[in-house]
CSV table of C-alpha atoms and ligand atoms in Angstrom, one decimal:
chain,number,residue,atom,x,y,z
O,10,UNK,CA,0.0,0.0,0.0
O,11,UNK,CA,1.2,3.4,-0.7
O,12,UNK,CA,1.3,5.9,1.8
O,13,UNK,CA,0.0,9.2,0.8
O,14,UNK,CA,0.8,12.6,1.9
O,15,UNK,CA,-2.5,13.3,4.3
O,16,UNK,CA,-2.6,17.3,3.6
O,17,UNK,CA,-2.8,16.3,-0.4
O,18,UNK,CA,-5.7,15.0,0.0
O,19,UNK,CA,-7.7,15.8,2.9
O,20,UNK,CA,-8.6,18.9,1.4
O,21,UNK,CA,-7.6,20.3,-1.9
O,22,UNK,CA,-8.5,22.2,-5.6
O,23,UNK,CA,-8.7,21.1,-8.6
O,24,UNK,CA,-7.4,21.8,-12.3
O,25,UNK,CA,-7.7,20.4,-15.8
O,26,UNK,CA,-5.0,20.3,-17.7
O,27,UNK,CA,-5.4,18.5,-21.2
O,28,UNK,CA,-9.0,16.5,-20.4
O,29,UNK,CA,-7.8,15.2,-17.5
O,30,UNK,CA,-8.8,16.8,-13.6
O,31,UNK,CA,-5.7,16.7,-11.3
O,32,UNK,CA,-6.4,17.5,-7.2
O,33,UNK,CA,-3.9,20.5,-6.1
O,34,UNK,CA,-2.6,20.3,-2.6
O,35,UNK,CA,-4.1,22.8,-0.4
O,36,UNK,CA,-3.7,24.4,3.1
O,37,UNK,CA,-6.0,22.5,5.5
O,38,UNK,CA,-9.4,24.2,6.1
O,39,UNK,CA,-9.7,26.5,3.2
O,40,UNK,CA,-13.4,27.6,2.4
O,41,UNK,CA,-13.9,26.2,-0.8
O,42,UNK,CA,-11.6,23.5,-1.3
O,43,UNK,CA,-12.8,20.2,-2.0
O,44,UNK,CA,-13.6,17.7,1.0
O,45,UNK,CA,-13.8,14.3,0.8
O,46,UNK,CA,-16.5,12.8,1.5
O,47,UNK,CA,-17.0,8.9,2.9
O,48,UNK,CA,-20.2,7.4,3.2
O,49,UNK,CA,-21.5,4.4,4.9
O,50,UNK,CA,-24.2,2.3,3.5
O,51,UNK,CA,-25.6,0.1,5.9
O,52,UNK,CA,-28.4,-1.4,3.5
O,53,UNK,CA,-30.7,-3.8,5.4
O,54,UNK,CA,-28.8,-4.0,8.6
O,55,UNK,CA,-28.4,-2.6,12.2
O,56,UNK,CA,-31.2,-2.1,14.6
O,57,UNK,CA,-31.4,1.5,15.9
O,58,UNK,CA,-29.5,0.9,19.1
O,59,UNK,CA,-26.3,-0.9,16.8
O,60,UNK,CA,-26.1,1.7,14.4
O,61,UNK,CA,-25.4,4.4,17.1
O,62,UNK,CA,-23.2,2.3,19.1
O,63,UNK,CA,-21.5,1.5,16.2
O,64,UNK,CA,-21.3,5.3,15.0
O,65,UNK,CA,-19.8,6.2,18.4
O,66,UNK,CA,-17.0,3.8,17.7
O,67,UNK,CA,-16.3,5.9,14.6
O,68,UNK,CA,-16.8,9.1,15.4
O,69,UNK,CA,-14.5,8.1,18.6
O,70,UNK,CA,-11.8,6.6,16.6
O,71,UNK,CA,-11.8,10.2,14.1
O,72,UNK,CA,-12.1,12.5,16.5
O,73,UNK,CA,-9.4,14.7,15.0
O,74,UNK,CA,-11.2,14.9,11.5
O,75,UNK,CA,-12.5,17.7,10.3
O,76,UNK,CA,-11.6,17.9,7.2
O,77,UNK,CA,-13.6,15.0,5.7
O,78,UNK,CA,-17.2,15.0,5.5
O,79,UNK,CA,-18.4,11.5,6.6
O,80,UNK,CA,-22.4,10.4,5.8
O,81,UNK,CA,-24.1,7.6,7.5
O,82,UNK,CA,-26.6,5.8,6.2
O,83,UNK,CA,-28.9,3.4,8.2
O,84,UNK,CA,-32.1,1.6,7.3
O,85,UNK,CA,-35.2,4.3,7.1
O,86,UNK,CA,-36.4,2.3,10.8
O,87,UNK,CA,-32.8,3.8,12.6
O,88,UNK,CA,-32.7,7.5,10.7
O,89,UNK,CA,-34.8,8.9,13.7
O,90,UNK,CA,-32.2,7.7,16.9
O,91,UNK,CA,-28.9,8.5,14.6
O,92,UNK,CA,-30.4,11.8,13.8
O,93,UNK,CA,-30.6,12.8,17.6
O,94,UNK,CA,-27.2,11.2,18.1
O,95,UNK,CA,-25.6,13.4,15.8
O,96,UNK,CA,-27.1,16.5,16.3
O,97,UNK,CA,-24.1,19.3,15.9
O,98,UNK,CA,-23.9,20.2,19.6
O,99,UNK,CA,-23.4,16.7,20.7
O,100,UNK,CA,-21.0,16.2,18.2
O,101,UNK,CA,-19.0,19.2,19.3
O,102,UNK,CA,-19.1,18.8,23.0
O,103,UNK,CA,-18.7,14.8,22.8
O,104,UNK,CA,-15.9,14.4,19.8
O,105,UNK,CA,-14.7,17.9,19.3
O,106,UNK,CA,-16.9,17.3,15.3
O,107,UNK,CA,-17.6,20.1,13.4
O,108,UNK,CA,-20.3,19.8,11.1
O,109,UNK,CA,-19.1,17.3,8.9
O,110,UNK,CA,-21.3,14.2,10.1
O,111,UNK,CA,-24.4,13.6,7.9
O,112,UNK,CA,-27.3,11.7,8.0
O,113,UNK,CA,-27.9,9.6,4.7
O,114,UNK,CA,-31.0,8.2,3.6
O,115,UNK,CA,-31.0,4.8,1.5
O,116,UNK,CA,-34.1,6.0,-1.0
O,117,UNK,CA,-36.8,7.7,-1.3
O,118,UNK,CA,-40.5,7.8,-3.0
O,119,UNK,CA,-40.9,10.5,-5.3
O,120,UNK,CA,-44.7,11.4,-4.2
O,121,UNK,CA,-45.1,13.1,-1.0
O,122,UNK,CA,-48.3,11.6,0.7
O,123,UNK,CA,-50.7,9.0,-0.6
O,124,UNK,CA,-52.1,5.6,-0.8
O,125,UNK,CA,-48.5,4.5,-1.4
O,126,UNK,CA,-48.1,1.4,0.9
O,127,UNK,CA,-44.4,1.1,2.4
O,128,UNK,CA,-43.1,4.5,0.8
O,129,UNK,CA,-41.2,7.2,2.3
O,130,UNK,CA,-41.8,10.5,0.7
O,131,UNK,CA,-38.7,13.5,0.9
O,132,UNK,CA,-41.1,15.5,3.2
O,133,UNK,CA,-41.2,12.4,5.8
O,134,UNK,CA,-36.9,12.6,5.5
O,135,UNK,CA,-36.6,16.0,5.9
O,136,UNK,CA,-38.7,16.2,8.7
O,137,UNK,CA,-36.5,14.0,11.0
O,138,UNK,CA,-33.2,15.7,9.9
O,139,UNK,CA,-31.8,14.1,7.3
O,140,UNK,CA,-29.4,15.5,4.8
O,141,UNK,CA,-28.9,13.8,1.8
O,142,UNK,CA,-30.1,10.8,0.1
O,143,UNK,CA,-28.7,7.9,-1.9
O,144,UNK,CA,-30.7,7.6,-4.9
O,145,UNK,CA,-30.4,5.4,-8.2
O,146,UNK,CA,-28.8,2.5,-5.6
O,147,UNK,CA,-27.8,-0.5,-8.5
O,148,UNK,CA,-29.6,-3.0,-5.5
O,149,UNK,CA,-32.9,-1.3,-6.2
O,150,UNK,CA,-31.8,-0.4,-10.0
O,151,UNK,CA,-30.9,-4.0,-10.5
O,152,UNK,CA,-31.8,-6.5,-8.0
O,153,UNK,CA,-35.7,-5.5,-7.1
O,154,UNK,CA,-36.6,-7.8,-10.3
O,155,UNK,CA,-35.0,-11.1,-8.4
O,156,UNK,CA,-36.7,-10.5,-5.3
O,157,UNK,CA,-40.3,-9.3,-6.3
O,158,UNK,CA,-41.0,-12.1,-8.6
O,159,UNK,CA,-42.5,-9.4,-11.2
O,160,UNK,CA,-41.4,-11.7,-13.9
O,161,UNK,CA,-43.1,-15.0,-12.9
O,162,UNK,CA,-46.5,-13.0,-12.5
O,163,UNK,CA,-45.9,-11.8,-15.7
O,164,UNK,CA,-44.8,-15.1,-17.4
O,165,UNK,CA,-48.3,-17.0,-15.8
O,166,UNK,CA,-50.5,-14.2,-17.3
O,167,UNK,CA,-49.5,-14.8,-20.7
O,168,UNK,CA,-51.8,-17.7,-21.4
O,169,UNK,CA,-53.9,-17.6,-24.8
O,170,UNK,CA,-56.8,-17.5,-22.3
O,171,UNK,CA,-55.3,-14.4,-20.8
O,172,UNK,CA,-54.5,-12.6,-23.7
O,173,UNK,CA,-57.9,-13.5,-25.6
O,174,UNK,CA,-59.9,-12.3,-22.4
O,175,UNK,CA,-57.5,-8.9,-22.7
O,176,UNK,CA,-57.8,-8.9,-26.9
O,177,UNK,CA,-61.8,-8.9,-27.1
O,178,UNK,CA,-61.9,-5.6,-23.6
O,179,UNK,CA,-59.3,-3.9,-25.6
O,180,UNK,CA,-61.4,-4.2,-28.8
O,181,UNK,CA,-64.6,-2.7,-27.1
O,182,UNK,CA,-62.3,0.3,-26.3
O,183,UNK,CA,-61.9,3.0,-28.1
O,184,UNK,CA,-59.1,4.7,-29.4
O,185,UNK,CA,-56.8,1.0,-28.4
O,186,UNK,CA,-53.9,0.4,-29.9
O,187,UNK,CA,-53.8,-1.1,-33.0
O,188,UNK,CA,-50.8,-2.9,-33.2
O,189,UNK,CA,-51.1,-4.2,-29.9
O,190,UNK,CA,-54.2,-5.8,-31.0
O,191,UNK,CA,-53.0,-7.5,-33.5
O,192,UNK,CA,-49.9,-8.6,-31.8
O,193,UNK,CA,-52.4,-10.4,-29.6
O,194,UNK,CA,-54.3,-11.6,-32.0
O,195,UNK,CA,-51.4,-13.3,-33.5
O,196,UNK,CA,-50.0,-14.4,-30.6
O,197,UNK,CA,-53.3,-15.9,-29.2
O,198,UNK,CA,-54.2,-17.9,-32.4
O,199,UNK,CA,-53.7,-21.5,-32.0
O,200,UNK,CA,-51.5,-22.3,-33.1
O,201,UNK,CA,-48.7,-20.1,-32.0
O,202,UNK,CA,-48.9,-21.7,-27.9
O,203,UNK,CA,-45.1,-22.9,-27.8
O,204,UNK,CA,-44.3,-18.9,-29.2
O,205,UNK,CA,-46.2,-18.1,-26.0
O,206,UNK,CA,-44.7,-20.1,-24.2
O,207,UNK,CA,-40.9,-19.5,-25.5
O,208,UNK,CA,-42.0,-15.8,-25.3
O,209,UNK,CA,-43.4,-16.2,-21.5
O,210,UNK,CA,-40.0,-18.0,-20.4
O,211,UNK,CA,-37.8,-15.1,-22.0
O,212,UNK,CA,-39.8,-12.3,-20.4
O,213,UNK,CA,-39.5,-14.1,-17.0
O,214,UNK,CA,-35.9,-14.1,-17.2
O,215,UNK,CA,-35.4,-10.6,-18.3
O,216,UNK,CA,-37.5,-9.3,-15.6
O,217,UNK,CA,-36.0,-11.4,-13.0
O,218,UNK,CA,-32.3,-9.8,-14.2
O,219,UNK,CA,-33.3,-6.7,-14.9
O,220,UNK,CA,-36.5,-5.4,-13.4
O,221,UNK,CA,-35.8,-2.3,-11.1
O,222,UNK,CA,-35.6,1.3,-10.8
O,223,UNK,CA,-36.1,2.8,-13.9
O,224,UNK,CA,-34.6,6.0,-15.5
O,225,UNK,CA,-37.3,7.7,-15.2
O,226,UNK,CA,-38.1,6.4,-11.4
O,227,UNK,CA,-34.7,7.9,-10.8
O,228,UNK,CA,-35.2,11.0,-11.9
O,229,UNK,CA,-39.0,11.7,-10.4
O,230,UNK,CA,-36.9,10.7,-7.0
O,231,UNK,CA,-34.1,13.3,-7.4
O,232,UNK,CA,-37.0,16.3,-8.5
O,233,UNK,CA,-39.2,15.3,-5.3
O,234,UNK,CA,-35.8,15.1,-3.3
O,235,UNK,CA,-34.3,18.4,-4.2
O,236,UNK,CA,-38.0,20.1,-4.0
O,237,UNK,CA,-37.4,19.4,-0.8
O,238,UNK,CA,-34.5,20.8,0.3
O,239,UNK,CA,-32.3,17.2,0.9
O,240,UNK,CA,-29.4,16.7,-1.0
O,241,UNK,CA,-28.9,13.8,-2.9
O,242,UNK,CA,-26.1,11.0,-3.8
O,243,UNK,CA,-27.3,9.7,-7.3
O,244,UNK,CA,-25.4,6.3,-8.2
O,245,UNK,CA,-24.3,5.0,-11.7
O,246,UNK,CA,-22.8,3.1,-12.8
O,247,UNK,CA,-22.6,-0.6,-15.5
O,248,UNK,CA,-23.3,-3.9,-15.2
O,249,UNK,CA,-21.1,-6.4,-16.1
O,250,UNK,CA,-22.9,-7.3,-19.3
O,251,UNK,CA,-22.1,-3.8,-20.0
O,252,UNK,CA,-18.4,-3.5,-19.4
O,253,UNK,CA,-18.0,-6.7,-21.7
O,254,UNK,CA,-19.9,-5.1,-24.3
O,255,UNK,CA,-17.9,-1.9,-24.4
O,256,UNK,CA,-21.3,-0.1,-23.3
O,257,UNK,CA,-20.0,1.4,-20.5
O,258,UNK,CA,-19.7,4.8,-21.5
O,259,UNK,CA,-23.5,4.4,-23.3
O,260,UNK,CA,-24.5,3.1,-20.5
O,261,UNK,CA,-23.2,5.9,-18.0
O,262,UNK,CA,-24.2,8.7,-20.2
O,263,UNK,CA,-27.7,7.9,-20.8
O,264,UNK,CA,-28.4,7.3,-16.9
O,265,UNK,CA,-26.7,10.4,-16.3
O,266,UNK,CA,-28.1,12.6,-18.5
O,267,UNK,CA,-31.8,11.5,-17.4
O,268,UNK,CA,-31.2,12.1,-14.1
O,269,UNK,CA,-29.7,15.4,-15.0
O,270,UNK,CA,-32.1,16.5,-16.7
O,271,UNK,CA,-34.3,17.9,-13.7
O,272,UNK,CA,-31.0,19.7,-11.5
O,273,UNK,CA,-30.1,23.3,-12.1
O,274,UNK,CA,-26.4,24.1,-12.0
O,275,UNK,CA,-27.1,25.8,-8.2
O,276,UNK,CA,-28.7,22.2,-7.3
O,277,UNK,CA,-26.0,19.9,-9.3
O,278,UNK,CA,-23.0,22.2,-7.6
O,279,UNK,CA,-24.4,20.4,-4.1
O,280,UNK,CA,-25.0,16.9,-5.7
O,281,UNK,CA,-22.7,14.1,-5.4
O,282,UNK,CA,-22.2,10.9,-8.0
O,283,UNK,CA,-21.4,8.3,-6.5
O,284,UNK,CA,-19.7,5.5,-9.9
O,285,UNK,CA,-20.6,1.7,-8.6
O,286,UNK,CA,-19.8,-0.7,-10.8
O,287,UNK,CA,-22.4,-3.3,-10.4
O,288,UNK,CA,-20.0,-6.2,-11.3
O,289,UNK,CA,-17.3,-4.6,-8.3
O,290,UNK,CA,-20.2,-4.4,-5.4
O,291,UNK,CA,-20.6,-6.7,-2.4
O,292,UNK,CA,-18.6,-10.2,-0.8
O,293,UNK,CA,-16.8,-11.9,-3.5
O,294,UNK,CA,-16.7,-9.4,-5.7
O,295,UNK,CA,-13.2,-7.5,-6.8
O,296,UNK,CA,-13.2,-3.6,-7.1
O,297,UNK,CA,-12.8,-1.8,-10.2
O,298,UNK,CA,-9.0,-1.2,-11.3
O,299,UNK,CA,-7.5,2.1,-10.5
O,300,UNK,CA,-7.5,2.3,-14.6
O,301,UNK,CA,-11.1,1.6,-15.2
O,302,UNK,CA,-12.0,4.0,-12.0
O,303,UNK,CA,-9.6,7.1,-13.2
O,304,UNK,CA,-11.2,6.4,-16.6
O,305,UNK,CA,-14.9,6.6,-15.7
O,306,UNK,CA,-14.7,9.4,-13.1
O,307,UNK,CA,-12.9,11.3,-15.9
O,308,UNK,CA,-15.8,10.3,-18.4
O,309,UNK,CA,-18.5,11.8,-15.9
O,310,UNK,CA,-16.6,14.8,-15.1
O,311,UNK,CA,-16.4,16.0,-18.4
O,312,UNK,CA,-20.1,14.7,-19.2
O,313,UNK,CA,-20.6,17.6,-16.3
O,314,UNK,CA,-18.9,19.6,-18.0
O,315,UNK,CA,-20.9,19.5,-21.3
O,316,UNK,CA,-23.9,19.7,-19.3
O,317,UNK,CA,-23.1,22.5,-17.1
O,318,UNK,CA,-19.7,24.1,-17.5
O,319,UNK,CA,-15.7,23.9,-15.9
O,320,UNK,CA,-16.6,25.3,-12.6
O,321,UNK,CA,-19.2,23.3,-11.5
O,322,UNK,CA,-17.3,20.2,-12.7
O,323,UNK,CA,-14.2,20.7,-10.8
O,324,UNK,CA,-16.2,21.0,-8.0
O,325,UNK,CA,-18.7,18.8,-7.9
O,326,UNK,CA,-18.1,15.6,-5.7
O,327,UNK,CA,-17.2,12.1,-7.3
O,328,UNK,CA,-17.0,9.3,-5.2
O,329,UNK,CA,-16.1,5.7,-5.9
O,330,UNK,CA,-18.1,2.6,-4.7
O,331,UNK,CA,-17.3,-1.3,-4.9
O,332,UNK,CA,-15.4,-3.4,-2.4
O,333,UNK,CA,-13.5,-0.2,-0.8
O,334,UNK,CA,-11.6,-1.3,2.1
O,335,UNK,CA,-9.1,0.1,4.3
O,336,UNK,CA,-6.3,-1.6,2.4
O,337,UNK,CA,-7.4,0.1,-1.1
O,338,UNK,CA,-8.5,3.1,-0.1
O,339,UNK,CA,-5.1,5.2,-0.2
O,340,UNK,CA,-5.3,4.3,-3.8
O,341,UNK,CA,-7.8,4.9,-5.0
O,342,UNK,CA,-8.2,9.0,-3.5
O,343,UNK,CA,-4.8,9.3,-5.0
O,344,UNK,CA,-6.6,9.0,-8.0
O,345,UNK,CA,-6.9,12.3,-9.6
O,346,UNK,CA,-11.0,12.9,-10.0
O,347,UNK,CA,-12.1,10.7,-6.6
O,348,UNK,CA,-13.0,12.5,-4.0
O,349,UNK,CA,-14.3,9.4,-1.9
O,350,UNK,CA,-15.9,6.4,-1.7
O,351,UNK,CA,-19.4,4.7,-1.2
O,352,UNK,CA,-18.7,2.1,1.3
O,353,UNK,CA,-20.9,-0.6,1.8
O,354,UNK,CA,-19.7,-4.2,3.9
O,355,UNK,CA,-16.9,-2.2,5.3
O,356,UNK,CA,-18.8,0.4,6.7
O,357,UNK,CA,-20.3,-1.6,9.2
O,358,UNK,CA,-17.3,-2.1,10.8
O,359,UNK,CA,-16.2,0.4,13.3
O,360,UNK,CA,-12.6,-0.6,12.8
O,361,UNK,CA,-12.7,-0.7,8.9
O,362,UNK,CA,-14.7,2.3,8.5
O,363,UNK,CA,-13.0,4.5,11.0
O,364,UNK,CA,-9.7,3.6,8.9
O,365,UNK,CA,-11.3,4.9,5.5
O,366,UNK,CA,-12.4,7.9,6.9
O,367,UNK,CA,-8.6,8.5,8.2
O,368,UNK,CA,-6.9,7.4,4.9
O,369,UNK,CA,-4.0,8.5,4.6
O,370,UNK,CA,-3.4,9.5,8.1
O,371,UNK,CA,-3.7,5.7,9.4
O,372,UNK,CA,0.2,4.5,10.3
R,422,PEP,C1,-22.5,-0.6,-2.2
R,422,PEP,O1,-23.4,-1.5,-2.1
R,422,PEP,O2,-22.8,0.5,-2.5
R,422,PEP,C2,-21.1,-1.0,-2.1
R,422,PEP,C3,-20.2,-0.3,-2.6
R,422,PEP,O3,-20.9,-2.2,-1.4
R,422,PEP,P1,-19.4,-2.8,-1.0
R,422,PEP,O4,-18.6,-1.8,-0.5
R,422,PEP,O5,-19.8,-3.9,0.0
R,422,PEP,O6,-18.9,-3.4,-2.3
């Protein structure tokens, strides 16, 4: 592992010289200058009580840093207790904090009240202090699809007896759509069953692989969220089916410009990206190269650019997520456009969490 000078990296500008962003060293504690910023995703763990115990091992273990911001991010059921626990005045008078602790929400619904079973709207977020949230996460992009079964209900609806019940409704409607018509009508007839069925099977599978978040989910969620007043973390990032095609960059730039579509420059300057590879996330997995993560976060930065000019995209945050650990994480902030990491398994570890938020200072 390399050891890094702390004061390069704890707080610094940037430039861009030829395409490429490079961090300038700076004097500790300038207004303005870049601050890293580590956050821990605790997903679907940690009762209340854990998650503060463990966040008082953490915030004991970095008492002396203030100039990294450091975002927790429990379960929506342990936002309320960590949100008294790190109220600014504690912080002070208990760790000698400023105010660089903040409270991260995992998601959010995009409405704000309703018949909406299970949801929790910005407003409800907001209300009980919290200060940015994660949105666009690749487990609820990705993985809801596996879990929800949408694809088996799908797959046993599409029965000819289904789709003839459905064909003769939609032909007492007016105005429906004639090509759906007669792709049911085709696809009904007798003798096209094993189609069905071939048809039934492939849909199951997609939906089981891909069905998630969409694009659009994504960026409803970021509008509602910024309405208001929380910040978000928006996530991006490829699958590996992606990398191997050489779609990344495709990829990357179509879920980034939806998203962007609804921020204004004064609300993207406060936004974060957070790149997750999907193929580098969670136990087993390896991280991305420090190649393929200088490449990307260079990619996005100048996508910002295009979208909204030099300024805001030396400044605006980049973090990297997948499989950072204390023993990688001195190398990958050396890398020139990170400016800190999404940590998932090793953010519930006091130990292992404490000693990303110090890298570079740990000896
Ligand atoms: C994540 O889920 O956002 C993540 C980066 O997980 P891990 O650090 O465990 O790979």
């Amino acid at each position: 592992m390399k050891t890094a000078n702390p004061k390069a990296y704890r707080n610094y500008f940037r430039q861009r010289t030829a395409n490429q962003w490079h961090k300038i060293e700076a004097e500790a504690g300038i207004p303005g200058a870049i601050r890293p910023f580590l956050a821990g995703n605790w997903k679907m763990n940690m009762i209340p009580r854990s998650g503060v115990a463990l966040t008082a091992r953490i915030l004991d273990i970095c008492r002396d840093i203030k100039d990294v911001d450091i975002g927790l991010a429990p379960p929506f059921t342990g936002l309320s207790t960590l949100a008294d626990y790190i109220k600014p005045d504690f912080l002070r008078t208990e760790y000698g904090l400023g105010r660089n602790v903040f409270l991260l929400a995992q998601d959010t619904f995009f409405e704000s009240k309703g018949a909406f079973t299970g949801e929790i709207s910005p407003e409800m977020l907001a209300a009980i202090g919290v200060d940015r949230v994660i949105i666009g996460h690749s487990d609820r992009r990705a993985n809801l699809g596996k879990y929800y079964g949408f694809g088996s209900s799908v797959a046993r609806r599409l029965t000819g007896g289904f789709l003839s019940s459905q064909l003769k409704k939609l032909k007492e409607k007016d105005g429906a759509d004639a090509q759906v018509i007669a792709a049911l009508e085709h696809l009904s007839a007798k003798g096209n069953q094993d189609i069905l069925a071939g048809l039934a099977r492939f849909l199951e599978e997609e939906l089981r692989e891909r069905a998630g978040e969409s694009d659009e989910a994504i960026q409803l969620k970021i509008r509602a969220a910024l309405a208001q007043g929380l910040q978000v973390i928006l996530c991006c990032g490829e699958n590996r089916e992606a990398r191997d095609a050489n779609e990344t960059f495709n990829l990357l730039d179509r879920q980034l410009r939806m998203a962007l579509e609804v921020v204004s420059p004064r609300a993207v300057s406060e936004m974060i990206i957070a790149y997750e590879p999907v193929w580098a996330i969670g136990e087993g997995a390896k991280p991305a190269t420090l190649e393929q993560i200088s490449e990307v976060h260079d990619f996005i930065r100048n996508l910002i650019m295009d979208l909204y000019g030099e300024q805001i995209a030396s400044s605006i945050r980049i973090l990297y997520g997948g499989n950072v650990k204390p023993d990688n994480i001195v190398d990958i902030m050396n890398i020139a456009g990170v400016d800190g990491a999404l940590v998932g398994g090793a953010s519930l570890k006091a130990n292992d969490f404490a000693s990303i938020i110090r890298f570079g200072l740990n000896t």
